[in-house]
GROMACS .gro file of C-alpha atoms in nm:
model
  219
    1GLY     CA    1  -0.823   3.929   2.687
    2ASN     CA    2  -0.978   3.600   2.790
    3ALA     CA    3  -1.012   3.438   3.131
    4ALA     CA    4  -1.174   3.108   3.222
    5LEU     CA    5  -1.219   2.866   3.512
    6MET     CA    6  -1.328   2.502   3.501
    7TYR     CA    7  -1.426   2.264   3.781
    8GLN     CA    8  -1.482   1.896   3.704
    9SER     CA    9  -1.618   1.613   3.917
   10ASP     CA   10  -1.790   1.280   3.868
   11ALA     CA   11  -2.131   1.442   3.922
   12PHE     CA   12  -2.102   1.768   3.727
   13ASP     CA   13  -1.870   2.012   3.549
   14LEU     CA   14  -1.886   2.389   3.601
   15GLY     CA   15  -1.729   2.651   3.377
   16LEU     CA   16  -1.694   3.030   3.383
   17SER     CA   17  -1.543   3.249   3.114
   18TYR     CA   18  -1.500   3.617   3.029
   19ARG     CA   19  -1.385   3.781   2.707
   20SER     CA   20  -1.300   4.151   2.706
   21ARG     CA   21  -1.427   4.404   2.456
   22VAL     CA   22  -1.208   4.479   2.156
   23LYS     CA   23  -1.158   4.816   1.987
   24LEU     CA   24  -1.137   4.807   1.609
   25HIS     CA   25  -1.011   5.079   1.376
   26THR     CA   26  -1.056   5.091   1.000
   27SER     CA   27  -0.973   5.361   0.749
   28GLY     CA   28  -1.009   5.432   0.380
   29VAL     CA   29  -1.117   5.696   0.132
   30ALA     CA   30  -1.472   5.813   0.063
   31THR     CA   31  -1.540   5.941  -0.288
   32GLY     CA   32  -1.820   6.178  -0.384
   33GLY     CA   33  -2.034   6.107  -0.687
   34SER     CA   34  -2.380   6.065  -0.834
   35ALA     CA   35  -2.438   5.755  -0.621
   36LEU     CA   36  -2.436   5.984  -0.320
   37GLY     CA   37  -2.644   6.249  -0.491
   38PHE     CA   38  -2.349   6.485  -0.537
   39ALA     CA   39  -2.274   6.472  -0.908
   40ALA     CA   40  -2.087   6.802  -0.884
   41LEU     CA   41  -1.844   6.637  -0.641
   42ASN     CA   42  -1.779   6.334  -0.859
   43GLY     CA   43  -1.436   6.192  -0.776
   44VAL     CA   44  -1.369   6.427  -0.482
   45PRO     CA   45  -1.190   6.215  -0.216
   46ALA     CA   46  -1.206   6.242   0.163
   47PRO     CA   47  -0.992   6.018   0.387
   48VAL     CA   48  -1.223   5.858   0.642
   49SER     CA   49  -1.190   5.640   0.953
   50VAL     CA   50  -1.434   5.442   1.166
   51ASN     CA   51  -1.385   5.318   1.523
   52LEU     CA   52  -1.595   5.031   1.659
   53THR     CA   53  -1.594   4.841   1.988
   54THR     CA   54  -1.703   4.477   1.996
   55PRO     CA   55  -1.882   4.373   2.316
   56ASP     CA   56  -1.735   4.199   2.616
   57MET     CA   57  -1.903   3.870   2.707
   58ALA     CA   58  -1.938   3.651   3.017
   59SER     CA   59  -2.058   3.290   3.018
   60VAL     CA   60  -2.147   3.035   3.285
   61GLY     CA   61  -2.222   2.673   3.208
   62ILE     CA   62  -2.289   2.353   3.398
   63ALA     CA   63  -2.306   1.993   3.279
   64PHE     CA   64  -2.467   1.717   3.485
   65HIS     CA   65  -2.351   1.356   3.438
   66LEU     CA   66  -2.677   1.162   3.463
   67SER     CA   67  -2.493   0.834   3.412
   68ASP     CA   68  -2.178   0.697   3.255
   69VAL     CA   69  -2.338   0.736   2.910
   70SER     CA   70  -2.551   1.052   2.929
   71LYS     CA   71  -2.527   1.414   3.037
   72ILE     CA   72  -2.715   1.741   3.001
   73SER     CA   73  -2.575   2.093   2.998
   74LEU     CA   74  -2.703   2.445   3.058
   75GLN     CA   75  -2.528   2.768   2.965
   76ALA     CA   76  -2.603   3.139   2.983
   77ASP     CA   77  -2.411   3.396   2.775
   78TRP     CA   78  -2.426   3.766   2.866
   79VAL     CA   79  -2.321   3.991   2.577
   80ASN     CA   80  -2.266   4.361   2.644
   81TRP     CA   81  -2.406   4.491   2.317
   82LYS     CA   82  -2.437   4.837   2.478
   83THR     CA   83  -2.086   4.899   2.346
   84PHE     CA   84  -2.241   4.918   1.998
   85ASN     CA   85  -2.427   5.242   2.064
   86GLU     CA   86  -2.324   5.429   1.749
   87ILE     CA   87  -2.106   5.431   1.439
   88ARG     CA   88  -1.889   5.743   1.413
   89ILE     CA   89  -1.749   5.814   1.069
   90ILE     CA   90  -1.467   6.068   1.089
   91TYR     CA   91  -1.378   6.254   0.768
   92ALA     CA   92  -1.057   6.446   0.698
   93PRO     CA   93  -1.108   6.808   0.580
   94SER     CA   94  -1.223   6.828   0.215
   95THR     CA   95  -1.502   6.975   0.004
   96LEU     CA   96  -1.685   6.642   0.029
   97THR     CA   97  -1.657   6.649   0.408
   98THR     CA   98  -1.823   6.989   0.421
   99VAL     CA   99  -2.120   6.861   0.220
  100LEU     CA  100  -2.162   6.527   0.400
  101THR     CA  101  -2.121   6.653   0.756
  102SER     CA  102  -2.214   7.025   0.734
  103GLY     CA  103  -1.853   7.106   0.815
  104SER     CA  104  -1.830   6.910   1.142
  105GLY     CA  105  -1.615   6.633   0.996
  106VAL     CA  106  -1.812   6.364   1.180
  107LYS     CA  107  -2.117   6.166   1.073
  108THR     CA  108  -2.286   5.966   1.350
  109ILE     CA  109  -2.517   5.671   1.290
  110PRO     CA  110  -2.703   5.580   1.613
  111GLU     CA  111  -2.743   5.212   1.697
  112ASN     CA  112  -2.832   5.204   2.071
  113TRP     CA  113  -2.817   4.827   2.108
  114LYS     CA  114  -2.896   4.666   2.445
  115SER     CA  115  -2.722   4.389   2.639
  116THR     CA  116  -2.866   4.041   2.600
  117VAL     CA  117  -2.856   3.699   2.767
  118ALA     CA  118  -2.866   3.389   2.546
  119ILE     CA  119  -2.968   3.052   2.693
  120ARG     CA  120  -2.827   2.722   2.566
  121VAL     CA  121  -2.938   2.368   2.654
  122GLY     CA  122  -2.769   2.050   2.536
  123ALA     CA  123  -2.773   1.674   2.590
  124GLU     CA  124  -2.547   1.387   2.489
  125TRP     CA  125  -2.621   1.014   2.491
  126LYS     CA  126  -2.341   0.764   2.434
  127TYR     CA  127  -2.556   0.474   2.319
  128ASN     CA  128  -2.261   0.246   2.251
  129PRO     CA  129  -1.887   0.276   2.322
  130GLN     CA  130  -1.812   0.431   1.980
  131MET     CA  131  -2.125   0.639   1.906
  132ARG     CA  132  -2.284   0.949   2.059
  133ALA     CA  133  -2.608   1.134   1.983
  134ARG     CA  134  -2.643   1.502   2.071
  135PHE     CA  135  -2.936   1.743   2.094
  136GLY     CA  136  -2.938   2.119   2.155
  137TYR     CA  137  -3.150   2.430   2.179
  138VAL     CA  138  -3.052   2.799   2.192
  139TYR     CA  139  -3.260   3.107   2.258
  140ASP     CA  140  -3.074   3.418   2.143
  141PRO     CA  141  -3.272   3.744   2.183
  142THR     CA  142  -3.204   4.040   1.957
  143PRO     CA  143  -3.010   4.338   2.099
  144ILE     CA  144  -3.183   4.580   1.858
  145LYS     CA  145  -3.466   4.793   1.999
  146ASP     CA  146  -3.778   4.861   1.794
  147VAL     CA  147  -3.707   5.234   1.757
  148ASP     CA  148  -3.354   5.162   1.628
  149PHE     CA  149  -3.437   4.871   1.398
  150ASN     CA  150  -3.243   4.852   1.071
  151PRO     CA  151  -3.318   4.572   0.820
  152GLY     CA  152  -2.953   4.572   0.717
  153ILE     CA  153  -2.881   4.355   1.023
  154PRO     CA  154  -3.101   4.055   1.120
  155GLY     CA  155  -3.285   4.198   1.422
  156ASN     CA  156  -3.507   3.904   1.515
  157ASP     CA  157  -3.505   3.684   1.823
  158ARG     CA  158  -3.351   3.352   1.722
  159HIS     CA  159  -3.434   2.993   1.818
  160ILE     CA  160  -3.176   2.732   1.720
  161PHE     CA  161  -3.252   2.357   1.723
  162SER     CA  162  -2.968   2.114   1.661
  163VAL     CA  163  -2.886   1.744   1.645
  164GLY     CA  164  -2.545   1.583   1.626
  165TYR     CA  165  -2.369   1.251   1.590
  166GLY     CA  166  -2.021   1.145   1.695
  167TYR     CA  167  -1.835   0.830   1.598
  168ASP     CA  168  -1.495   0.699   1.708
  169PHE     CA  169  -1.324   0.506   1.429
  170ASN     CA  170  -1.051   0.410   1.675
  171ALA     CA  171  -0.878   0.548   1.985
  172ASN     CA  172  -0.724   0.830   1.778
  173THR     CA  173  -0.978   0.923   1.512
  174THR     CA  174  -1.324   1.077   1.564
  175VAL     CA  175  -1.579   1.222   1.324
  176ASP     CA  176  -1.857   1.461   1.435
  177LEU     CA  177  -2.160   1.563   1.228
  178ALA     CA  178  -2.427   1.820   1.315
  179TYR     CA  179  -2.734   1.990   1.172
  180ALA     CA  180  -2.889   2.311   1.308
  181PHE     CA  181  -3.211   2.486   1.213
  182VAL     CA  182  -3.218   2.858   1.293
  183TYR     CA  183  -3.565   3.005   1.322
  184PHE     CA  184  -3.582   3.383   1.314
  185GLN     CA  185  -3.895   3.473   1.507
  186LYS     CA  186  -4.128   3.699   1.308
  187ARG     CA  187  -4.067   4.066   1.378
  188HIS     CA  188  -4.361   4.300   1.319
  189GLN     CA  189  -4.185   4.636   1.294
  190THR     CA  190  -4.410   4.938   1.349
  191LEU     CA  191  -4.202   5.197   1.537
  192SER     CA  192  -3.969   5.320   1.259
  193THR     CA  193  -4.046   5.687   1.201
  194GLY     CA  194  -3.931   5.972   0.978
  195SER     CA  195  -3.956   6.034   0.605
  196THR     CA  196  -3.688   5.774   0.524
  197ASN     CA  197  -3.700   5.531   0.818
  198ILE     CA  198  -4.074   5.467   0.793
  199VAL     CA  199  -4.011   5.237   0.496
  200ARG     CA  200  -3.849   4.994   0.743
  201ASN     CA  201  -4.187   4.907   0.894
  202GLY     CA  202  -4.313   4.564   0.798
  203THR     CA  203  -4.285   4.196   0.887
  204TYR     CA  204  -3.942   4.028   0.887
  205LYS     CA  205  -3.877   3.655   0.905
  206ALA     CA  206  -3.610   3.406   0.798
  207ASN     CA  207  -3.485   3.050   0.839
  208VAL     CA  208  -3.129   2.916   0.817
  209HIS     CA  209  -3.002   2.558   0.778
  210ILE     CA  210  -2.649   2.479   0.895
  211LEU     CA  211  -2.453   2.158   0.832
  212THR     CA  212  -2.115   2.096   0.992
  213ALA     CA  213  -1.865   1.812   0.991
  214SER     CA  214  -1.530   1.768   1.160
  215LEU     CA  215  -1.260   1.503   1.167
  216ALA     CA  216  -1.021   1.489   1.462
  217TYR     CA  217  -0.703   1.287   1.499
  218SER     CA  218  -0.512   1.280   1.826
  219PHE     CA  219  -0.155   1.170   1.878
   0.00000   0.00000   0.00000
């Protein structure tokens, strides 16, 4: 479900929105084999299902009209990542199930993510009647705690810097171009423990470049 409110005036615009959490269900068949370390169970099937819940999210944003040709905007997004506290894999009864789950039928992978608040700042300058320049910045903190870090998912705080350009060919046709640089802040992981998890300790970093283009025609 989604709900939103918008207030607009000559001085500023104010928006509020909420998106509910969503429950997802997937199912398939797990097969035992040497890849799992169970050569004796090679080809043994076990129907399996996984239930996940995506987080609900609330946003508030405000845009100030500095003049007829410029405005700045601020937005905060709260994401309830606490809903992603674990992955529960449910196996149907089989020989493979007994081996993988010690007979319980359920394998649980803890995640224990935390809720986060992302901050977004943007500006637009209409430097002539047909052209607009845009600038943006986003700070998006990671929801993954140090003790639950898994390198399979990017678990770094992210800083996103963007620039954009808009051009109106005519009253009906507009093109928008944008470039964003995503900087994954270095993560010095030291709190992974256990005989297998300790190999996750180390330094993680990354950069991403994003180019987008859109063409809009109104009628």
